[in-house]
PDB file of C-alpha atoms in Angstrom:
ATOM      1  CA  ASP A1247       7.980  14.960   6.575  1.00  0.00           C
ATOM      2  CA  ALA A1248      10.481  12.416   6.446  1.00  0.00           C
ATOM      3  CA  ASP A1249      11.508  10.581   3.475  1.00  0.00           C
ATOM      4  CA  VAL A1250      10.821   7.136   4.208  1.00  0.00           C
ATOM      5  CA  THR A1251       8.303   6.833   6.439  1.00  0.00           C
ATOM      6  CA  GLN A1252       7.571   3.001   8.763  1.00  0.00           C
ATOM      7  CA  THR A1253       4.141   2.042   9.980  1.00  0.00           C
ATOM      8  CA  PRO A1254       3.369   0.791  12.706  1.00  0.00           C
ATOM      9  CA  ARG A1255       7.069   2.011  14.939  1.00  0.00           C
ATOM     10  CA  ASN A1256       6.015  -0.709  17.391  1.00  0.00           C
ATOM     11  CA  ARG A1257       3.665  -3.398  17.653  1.00  0.00           C
ATOM     12  CA  ILE A1258       3.179  -6.450  19.896  1.00  0.00           C
ATOM     13  CA  THR A1259       1.344  -9.524  18.943  1.00  0.00           C
ATOM     14  CA  LYS A1260       1.557 -12.935  19.967  1.00  0.00           C
ATOM     15  CA  THR A1261       2.819 -16.395  18.150  1.00  0.00           C
ATOM     16  CA  GLY A1262       0.725 -17.668  15.400  1.00  0.00           C
ATOM     17  CA  LYS A1263      -0.593 -13.947  13.994  1.00  0.00           C
ATOM     18  CA  ARG A1264      -0.741 -12.403  10.746  1.00  0.00           C
ATOM     19  CA  ILE A1265       0.797  -9.106  10.677  1.00  0.00           C
ATOM     20  CA  MET A1266       1.854  -6.467   7.748  1.00  0.00           C
ATOM     21  CA  LEU A1267       4.637  -4.192   8.436  1.00  0.00           C
ATOM     22  CA  GLU A1268       4.567  -0.951   5.910  1.00  0.00           C
ATOM     23  CA  CYS A1269       7.002   1.441   4.370  1.00  0.00           C
ATOM     24  CA  SER A1270       6.475   4.360   1.799  1.00  0.00           C
ATOM     25  CA  GLN A1271       8.765   6.750   0.411  1.00  0.00           C
ATOM     26  CA  THR A1272       8.676  10.144  -1.175  1.00  0.00           C
ATOM     27  CA  LYS A1273      12.403   9.718  -2.772  1.00  0.00           C
ATOM     28  CA  GLY A1274      10.717   8.798  -6.061  1.00  0.00           C
ATOM     29  CA  HIS A1275      13.218   5.269  -5.786  1.00  0.00           C
ATOM     30  CA  ASP A1276      12.932   2.330  -7.371  1.00  0.00           C
ATOM     31  CA  ARG A1277      14.839   0.157  -5.447  1.00  0.00           C
ATOM     32  CA  MET A1278      13.677  -0.663  -2.219  1.00  0.00           C
ATOM     33  CA  TYR A1279      14.825  -2.947   1.385  1.00  0.00           C
ATOM     34  CA  TRP A1280      13.634  -4.309   3.939  1.00  0.00           C
ATOM     35  CA  TYR A1281      16.102  -5.328   7.081  1.00  0.00           C
ATOM     36  CA  ARG A1282      15.606  -6.643  10.315  1.00  0.00           C
ATOM     37  CA  GLN A1283      18.209  -6.071  13.150  1.00  0.00           C
ATOM     38  CA  ASP A1284      18.643  -7.714  16.267  1.00  0.00           C
ATOM     39  CA  PRO A1285      21.332  -7.442  18.961  1.00  0.00           C
ATOM     40  CA  GLY A1286      25.105  -7.960  17.809  1.00  0.00           C
ATOM     41  CA  LEU A1287      24.098  -8.942  14.893  1.00  0.00           C
ATOM     42  CA  GLY A1288      23.910  -6.099  12.629  1.00  0.00           C
ATOM     43  CA  LEU A1289      21.363  -6.098  10.126  1.00  0.00           C
ATOM     44  CA  ARG A1290      20.344  -8.385   7.942  1.00  0.00           C
ATOM     45  CA  LEU A1291      18.833  -8.253   4.658  1.00  0.00           C
ATOM     46  CA  ILE A1292      15.334 -10.361   4.003  1.00  0.00           C
ATOM     47  CA  TYR A1293      13.643  -9.237   0.747  1.00  0.00           C
ATOM     48  CA  TYR A1294      14.130  -6.693  -1.871  1.00  0.00           C
ATOM     49  CA  SER A1295      12.767  -5.576  -4.908  1.00  0.00           C
ATOM     50  CA  PHE A1296      14.032  -3.380  -8.077  1.00  0.00           C
ATOM     51  CA  ASP A1297      10.360  -1.747  -9.194  1.00  0.00           C
ATOM     52  CA  VAL A1298       7.239  -3.069  -8.989  1.00  0.00           C
ATOM     53  CA  LYS A1299       7.207  -6.974 -10.442  1.00  0.00           C
ATOM     54  CA  ASP A1300      10.805  -7.392  -9.143  1.00  0.00           C
ATOM     55  CA  ILE A1301      10.784  -9.446  -6.356  1.00  0.00           C
ATOM     56  CA  ASN A1302      13.909 -10.965  -4.361  1.00  0.00           C
ATOM     57  CA  LYS A1303      14.937 -13.203  -1.890  1.00  0.00           C
ATOM     58  CA  GLY A1304      17.489 -11.569   0.754  1.00  0.00           C
ATOM     59  CA  GLU A1305      19.947 -14.061   3.367  1.00  0.00           C
ATOM     60  CA  ILE A1306      16.763 -14.293   5.599  1.00  0.00           C
ATOM     61  CA  SER A1307      13.747 -14.498   3.923  1.00  0.00           C
ATOM     62  CA  ASP A1308      11.932 -17.349   5.465  1.00  0.00           C
ATOM     63  CA  GLY A1309       9.409 -16.716   7.173  1.00  0.00           C
ATOM     64  CA  TYR A1310       8.384 -13.584   4.896  1.00  0.00           C
ATOM     65  CA  SER A1311       6.659 -12.351   2.211  1.00  0.00           C
ATOM     66  CA  VAL A1312       6.669  -9.213   0.796  1.00  0.00           C
ATOM     67  CA  SER A1313       4.701  -6.741  -1.383  1.00  0.00           C
ATOM     68  CA  ARG A1314       5.375  -4.071  -3.497  1.00  0.00           C
ATOM     69  CA  GLN A1315       1.992  -1.934  -3.951  1.00  0.00           C
ATOM     70  CA  ALA A1316       3.852   0.834  -6.163  1.00  0.00           C
ATOM     71  CA  GLN A1317       6.675   2.323  -6.326  1.00  0.00           C
ATOM     72  CA  ALA A1318       6.995   4.376  -3.064  1.00  0.00           C
ATOM     73  CA  LYS A1319       5.335   1.502  -1.288  1.00  0.00           C
ATOM     74  CA  PHE A1320       7.019  -2.243   0.319  1.00  0.00           C
ATOM     75  CA  SER A1321       5.106  -4.087   3.056  1.00  0.00           C
ATOM     76  CA  LEU A1322       6.513  -6.978   4.243  1.00  0.00           C
ATOM     77  CA  SER A1323       4.438  -9.535   5.939  1.00  0.00           C
ATOM     78  CA  LEU A1324       4.994 -12.356   8.480  1.00  0.00           C
ATOM     79  CA  GLU A1325       1.974 -15.088   7.839  1.00  0.00           C
ATOM     80  CA  SER A1326       2.614 -17.256  10.895  1.00  0.00           C
ATOM     81  CA  ALA A1327       4.381 -14.905  13.968  1.00  0.00           C
ATOM     82  CA  ILE A1328       6.927 -16.606  16.208  1.00  0.00           C
ATOM     83  CA  PRO A1329       9.625 -15.543  19.323  1.00  0.00           C
ATOM     84  CA  ASN A1330      12.326 -15.582  17.227  1.00  0.00           C
ATOM     85  CA  GLN A1331      11.106 -12.815  14.771  1.00  0.00           C
ATOM     86  CA  THR A1332      11.187 -10.468  17.534  1.00  0.00           C
ATOM     87  CA  ALA A1333      13.706  -7.608  16.142  1.00  0.00           C
ATOM     88  CA  LEU A1334      13.699  -4.472  14.618  1.00  0.00           C
ATOM     89  CA  TYR A1335      12.831  -3.869  10.786  1.00  0.00           C
ATOM     90  CA  PHE A1336      13.817  -1.013   8.765  1.00  0.00           C
ATOM     91  CA  CYS A1337      12.427  -0.578   5.636  1.00  0.00           C
ATOM     92  CA  ALA A1338      15.539   1.258   3.587  1.00  0.00           C
ATOM     93  CA  THR A1339      15.542   2.923  -0.893  1.00  0.00           C
ATOM     94  CA  ASP A1340      18.354   3.181  -3.015  1.00  0.00           C
ATOM     95  CA  GLY A1341      18.961   5.818  -5.201  1.00  0.00           C
ATOM     96  CA  THR A1342      20.640   5.762  -8.528  1.00  0.00           C
ATOM     97  CA  GLY A1343      23.174   7.623  -8.178  1.00  0.00           C
ATOM     98  CA  LYS A1344      26.746   6.605  -8.432  1.00  0.00           C
ATOM     99  CA  GLY A1345      27.621   7.878  -5.049  1.00  0.00           C
ATOM    100  CA  GLU A1346      23.896   7.970  -3.668  1.00  0.00           C
ATOM    101  CA  THR A1347      23.416   6.089  -0.129  1.00  0.00           C
ATOM    102  CA  GLN A1348      20.902   3.520   1.109  1.00  0.00           C
ATOM    103  CA  TYR A1349      17.755   5.700   3.113  1.00  0.00           C
ATOM    104  CA  PHE A1350      17.078   4.084   6.101  1.00  0.00           C
ATOM    105  CA  GLY A1351      13.186   4.523   7.858  1.00  0.00           C
ATOM    106  CA  PRO A1352      12.595   4.893  11.421  1.00  0.00           C
ATOM    107  CA  GLY A1353      11.999   1.398  11.782  1.00  0.00           C
ATOM    108  CA  THR A1354       9.365  -1.099  13.147  1.00  0.00           C
ATOM    109  CA  ARG A1355      10.003  -2.312  16.566  1.00  0.00           C
ATOM    110  CA  LEU A1356       8.219  -6.131  16.895  1.00  0.00           C
ATOM    111  CA  LEU A1357       7.125  -8.238  20.181  1.00  0.00           C
ATOM    112  CA  VAL A1358       6.229 -11.366  19.414  1.00  0.00           C
ATOM    113  CA  LEU A1359       4.941 -13.505  22.163  1.00  0.00           C
TER     114      LEU A1359
ATOM    115  CA  GLU B1021      29.516 -15.339   0.542  1.00  0.00           C
ATOM    116  CA  LEU B1022      29.857 -11.690   1.385  1.00  0.00           C
ATOM    117  CA  LYS B1023      31.104 -10.949   4.730  1.00  0.00           C
ATOM    118  CA  VAL B1024      31.787  -8.523   6.367  1.00  0.00           C
ATOM    119  CA  GLU B1025      34.042  -7.827   9.614  1.00  0.00           C
ATOM    120  CA  GLN B1026      34.123  -4.792  12.111  1.00  0.00           C
ATOM    121  CA  ASN B1027      36.488  -4.948  15.235  1.00  0.00           C
ATOM    122  CA  PRO B1028      36.480  -3.728  17.797  1.00  0.00           C
ATOM    123  CA  LEU B1029      33.161  -5.099  18.466  1.00  0.00           C
ATOM    124  CA  PHE B1030      33.103  -2.929  21.585  1.00  0.00           C
ATOM    125  CA  LEU B1031      35.408   0.714  22.242  1.00  0.00           C
ATOM    126  CA  SER B1032      35.918   2.501  25.162  1.00  0.00           C
ATOM    127  CA  MET B1033      37.929   5.367  24.666  1.00  0.00           C
ATOM    128  CA  GLN B1034      38.689   8.524  26.898  1.00  0.00           C
ATOM    129  CA  GLU B1035      38.039  12.002  25.129  1.00  0.00           C
ATOM    130  CA  GLY B1036      40.504  13.976  22.688  1.00  0.00           C
ATOM    131  CA  LYS B1037      41.992  10.392  21.995  1.00  0.00           C
ATOM    132  CA  ASN B1038      41.728   9.125  18.159  1.00  0.00           C
ATOM    133  CA  TYR B1039      41.157   5.573  17.592  1.00  0.00           C
ATOM    134  CA  THR B1040      40.510   3.171  13.911  1.00  0.00           C
ATOM    135  CA  ILE B1041      37.835   1.201  13.554  1.00  0.00           C
ATOM    136  CA  TYR B1042      38.464  -1.236  11.045  1.00  0.00           C
ATOM    137  CA  CYS B1043      36.282  -3.051   8.304  1.00  0.00           C
ATOM    138  CA  ASN B1044      37.482  -6.479   6.839  1.00  0.00           C
ATOM    139  CA  TYR B1045      35.342  -7.976   4.071  1.00  0.00           C
ATOM    140  CA  SER B1046      35.262 -11.019   1.805  1.00  0.00           C
ATOM    141  CA  THR B1047      34.505 -10.528  -1.572  1.00  0.00           C
ATOM    142  CA  THR B1048      35.339  -7.929  -4.047  1.00  0.00           C
ATOM    143  CA  SER B1049      32.562  -4.774  -4.000  1.00  0.00           C
ATOM    144  CA  ASP B1050      32.729  -0.908  -5.372  1.00  0.00           C
ATOM    145  CA  ARG B1051      30.650   0.644  -3.369  1.00  0.00           C
ATOM    146  CA  LEU B1052      31.414   0.702   1.211  1.00  0.00           C
ATOM    147  CA  TYR B1053      29.348   2.418   3.972  1.00  0.00           C
ATOM    148  CA  TRP B1054      28.982   3.852   7.239  1.00  0.00           C
ATOM    149  CA  TYR B1055      26.132   4.170   9.365  1.00  0.00           C
ATOM    150  CA  ARG B1056      26.224   5.716  12.805  1.00  0.00           C
ATOM    151  CA  GLN B1057      23.286   4.279  15.153  1.00  0.00           C
ATOM    152  CA  ASP B1058      22.058   6.014  18.529  1.00  0.00           C
ATOM    153  CA  PRO B1059      19.830   4.100  20.812  1.00  0.00           C
ATOM    154  CA  GLY B1060      16.694   3.696  19.185  1.00  0.00           C
ATOM    155  CA  LYS B1061      17.234   5.324  16.713  1.00  0.00           C
ATOM    156  CA  SER B1062      17.240   4.813  12.997  1.00  0.00           C
ATOM    157  CA  LEU B1063      20.269   4.598  10.529  1.00  0.00           C
ATOM    158  CA  GLU B1064      22.374   8.379   9.253  1.00  0.00           C
ATOM    159  CA  SER B1065      24.382   8.015   6.320  1.00  0.00           C
ATOM    160  CA  LEU B1066      28.228   8.733   6.972  1.00  0.00           C
ATOM    161  CA  PHE B1067      30.349   7.837   4.316  1.00  0.00           C
ATOM    162  CA  VAL B1068      30.079   6.227   0.918  1.00  0.00           C
ATOM    163  CA  LEU B1069      32.964   4.829  -0.584  1.00  0.00           C
ATOM    164  CA  LEU B1070      33.430   4.134  -4.033  1.00  0.00           C
ATOM    165  CA  SER B1071      37.108   3.621  -5.613  1.00  0.00           C
ATOM    166  CA  ASN B1072      40.441   1.968  -4.155  1.00  0.00           C
ATOM    167  CA  GLY B1073      42.377   5.116  -2.746  1.00  0.00           C
ATOM    168  CA  ALA B1074      39.224   7.106  -1.341  1.00  0.00           C
ATOM    169  CA  VAL B1075      38.939   9.091   2.109  1.00  0.00           C
ATOM    170  CA  LYS B1076      35.969  10.823   2.733  1.00  0.00           C
ATOM    171  CA  GLN B1077      36.784  13.275   5.895  1.00  0.00           C
ATOM    172  CA  GLU B1078      33.165  14.898   8.328  1.00  0.00           C
ATOM    173  CA  GLY B1079      34.570  16.830  11.081  1.00  0.00           C
ATOM    174  CA  ARG B1080      35.910  13.990  13.693  1.00  0.00           C
ATOM    175  CA  LEU B1081      35.803  11.103  11.320  1.00  0.00           C
ATOM    176  CA  MET B1082      37.287  10.050   8.673  1.00  0.00           C
ATOM    177  CA  ALA B1083      36.730   7.554   6.125  1.00  0.00           C
ATOM    178  CA  SER B1084      39.180   5.377   4.000  1.00  0.00           C
ATOM    179  CA  LEU B1085      38.657   2.645   1.916  1.00  0.00           C
ATOM    180  CA  ASP B1086      41.469  -0.352  -0.177  1.00  0.00           C
ATOM    181  CA  THR B1087      39.454  -1.875  -2.127  1.00  0.00           C
ATOM    182  CA  LYS B1088      43.462  -4.173  -2.766  1.00  0.00           C
ATOM    183  CA  ALA B1089      43.017  -5.114   0.794  1.00  0.00           C
ATOM    184  CA  ARG B1090      39.427  -5.456   1.751  1.00  0.00           C
ATOM    185  CA  LEU B1091      39.385  -3.296   4.119  1.00  0.00           C
ATOM    186  CA  SER B1092      37.772   0.093   5.033  1.00  0.00           C
ATOM    187  CA  THR B1093      38.516   2.008   8.205  1.00  0.00           C
ATOM    188  CA  LEU B1094      36.954   4.743  10.329  1.00  0.00           C
ATOM    189  CA  HIS B1095      39.325   7.362  11.818  1.00  0.00           C
ATOM    190  CA  ILE B1096      38.247   9.500  15.177  1.00  0.00           C
ATOM    191  CA  THR B1097      40.254  12.299  16.152  1.00  0.00           C
ATOM    192  CA  ALA B1098      39.995  14.691  19.444  1.00  0.00           C
ATOM    193  CA  ALA B1099      37.357  12.188  20.516  1.00  0.00           C
ATOM    194  CA  VAL B1100      33.931  13.542  22.195  1.00  0.00           C
ATOM    195  CA  HIS B1101      31.435  12.640  24.036  1.00  0.00           C
ATOM    196  CA  ASP B1102      28.908  13.054  21.084  1.00  0.00           C
ATOM    197  CA  LEU B1103      30.633  10.806  18.979  1.00  0.00           C
ATOM    198  CA  SER B1104      28.915   7.825  21.049  1.00  0.00           C
ATOM    199  CA  ALA B1105      26.562   5.609  19.198  1.00  0.00           C
ATOM    200  CA  THR B1106      26.616   2.318  17.745  1.00  0.00           C
ATOM    201  CA  TYR B1107      29.003   2.160  13.167  1.00  0.00           C
ATOM    202  CA  PHE B1108      28.645   0.082  10.558  1.00  0.00           C
ATOM    203  CA  CYS B1109      29.960  -0.417   7.964  1.00  0.00           C
ATOM    204  CA  ALA B1110      28.138  -2.347   5.011  1.00  0.00           C
ATOM    205  CA  VAL B1111      28.897  -4.076   1.396  1.00  0.00           C
ATOM    206  CA  ALA B1112      27.045  -3.925  -1.454  1.00  0.00           C
ATOM    207  CA  LEU B1113      27.077  -5.796  -3.773  1.00  0.00           C
ATOM    208  CA  TYR B1114      25.970  -5.968  -7.268  1.00  0.00           C
ATOM    209  CA  SER B1115      23.971  -7.415 -10.216  1.00  0.00           C
ATOM    210  CA  GLY B1116      21.782  -6.302 -13.040  1.00  0.00           C
ATOM    211  CA  GLY B1117      20.523  -2.844 -12.209  1.00  0.00           C
ATOM    212  CA  GLY B1118      20.978  -2.279  -8.830  1.00  0.00           C
ATOM    213  CA  ALA B1119      22.781  -3.307  -5.623  1.00  0.00           C
ATOM    214  CA  ASP B1120      21.195  -6.589  -4.043  1.00  0.00           C
ATOM    215  CA  GLY B1121      20.745  -5.198  -0.519  1.00  0.00           C
ATOM    216  CA  LEU B1122      23.863  -4.249   1.954  1.00  0.00           C
ATOM    217  CA  THR B1123      25.473  -6.448   4.089  1.00  0.00           C
ATOM    218  CA  PHE B1124      26.481  -4.589   7.005  1.00  0.00           C
ATOM    219  CA  GLY B1125      29.277  -5.651  10.038  1.00  0.00           C
ATOM    220  CA  LYS B1126      28.134  -6.381  13.110  1.00  0.00           C
ATOM    221  CA  GLY B1127      28.842  -2.727  14.243  1.00  0.00           C
ATOM    222  CA  THR B1128      31.476  -0.751  16.876  1.00  0.00           C
ATOM    223  CA  HIS B1129      29.666  -0.370  20.397  1.00  0.00           C
ATOM    224  CA  LEU B1130      31.978   3.202  20.840  1.00  0.00           C
ATOM    225  CA  ILE B1131      31.583   5.054  24.210  1.00  0.00           C
ATOM    226  CA  ILE B1132      33.373   8.031  24.821  1.00  0.00           C
ATOM    227  CA  GLN B1133      33.934   9.100  28.299  1.00  0.00           C
ATOM    228  CA  PRO B1134      34.801  12.711  29.408  1.00  0.00           C
TER     229      PRO B1134
END
């Protein structure tokens, strides 16, 4: 089983709708992140969380909100989706080991019409 | 504001050739990551570089870090078609208990032709 899972994997929605993207991890990591990827722009940080009580905005948090329901679960919400939020969304986790990498989920492809 | 620049952004090369991808960053950081992404897939971690002068190698890929120059390189030796992918470098800023997330370059789209 994958260590970082995301649901749904693909989603089509309409402008103005509220949607939630979910992320779960079995790595036991405290730190979790949401990124979005747009063609030619790399990945950009939306929100990150160091634990259930610690939520921080990233570079592009406007239009998004998050919820850390448990150590293993971190959800991203689009309160009122707009077409320029069409992108590929990745969840990631980070361990505490000095040489440890960030582990990425499989991604959610979102299309806002 | 941390900025990460990769170059080239697009690279087409022949099998058997050597080439280097460059990653410059604007603010002191002690952790530099390289990832690979295949079309439609997630990011696969290649290397994490932690200190000045660090060098890591895996197969035909070798990464190095010069923190004084704020430069990392990813060198490809005797390229093979299977290495065709998009390669990202990323830098971490830290505060408090851990990484504030990664700042990514725009990626280098690498095509290796027979």
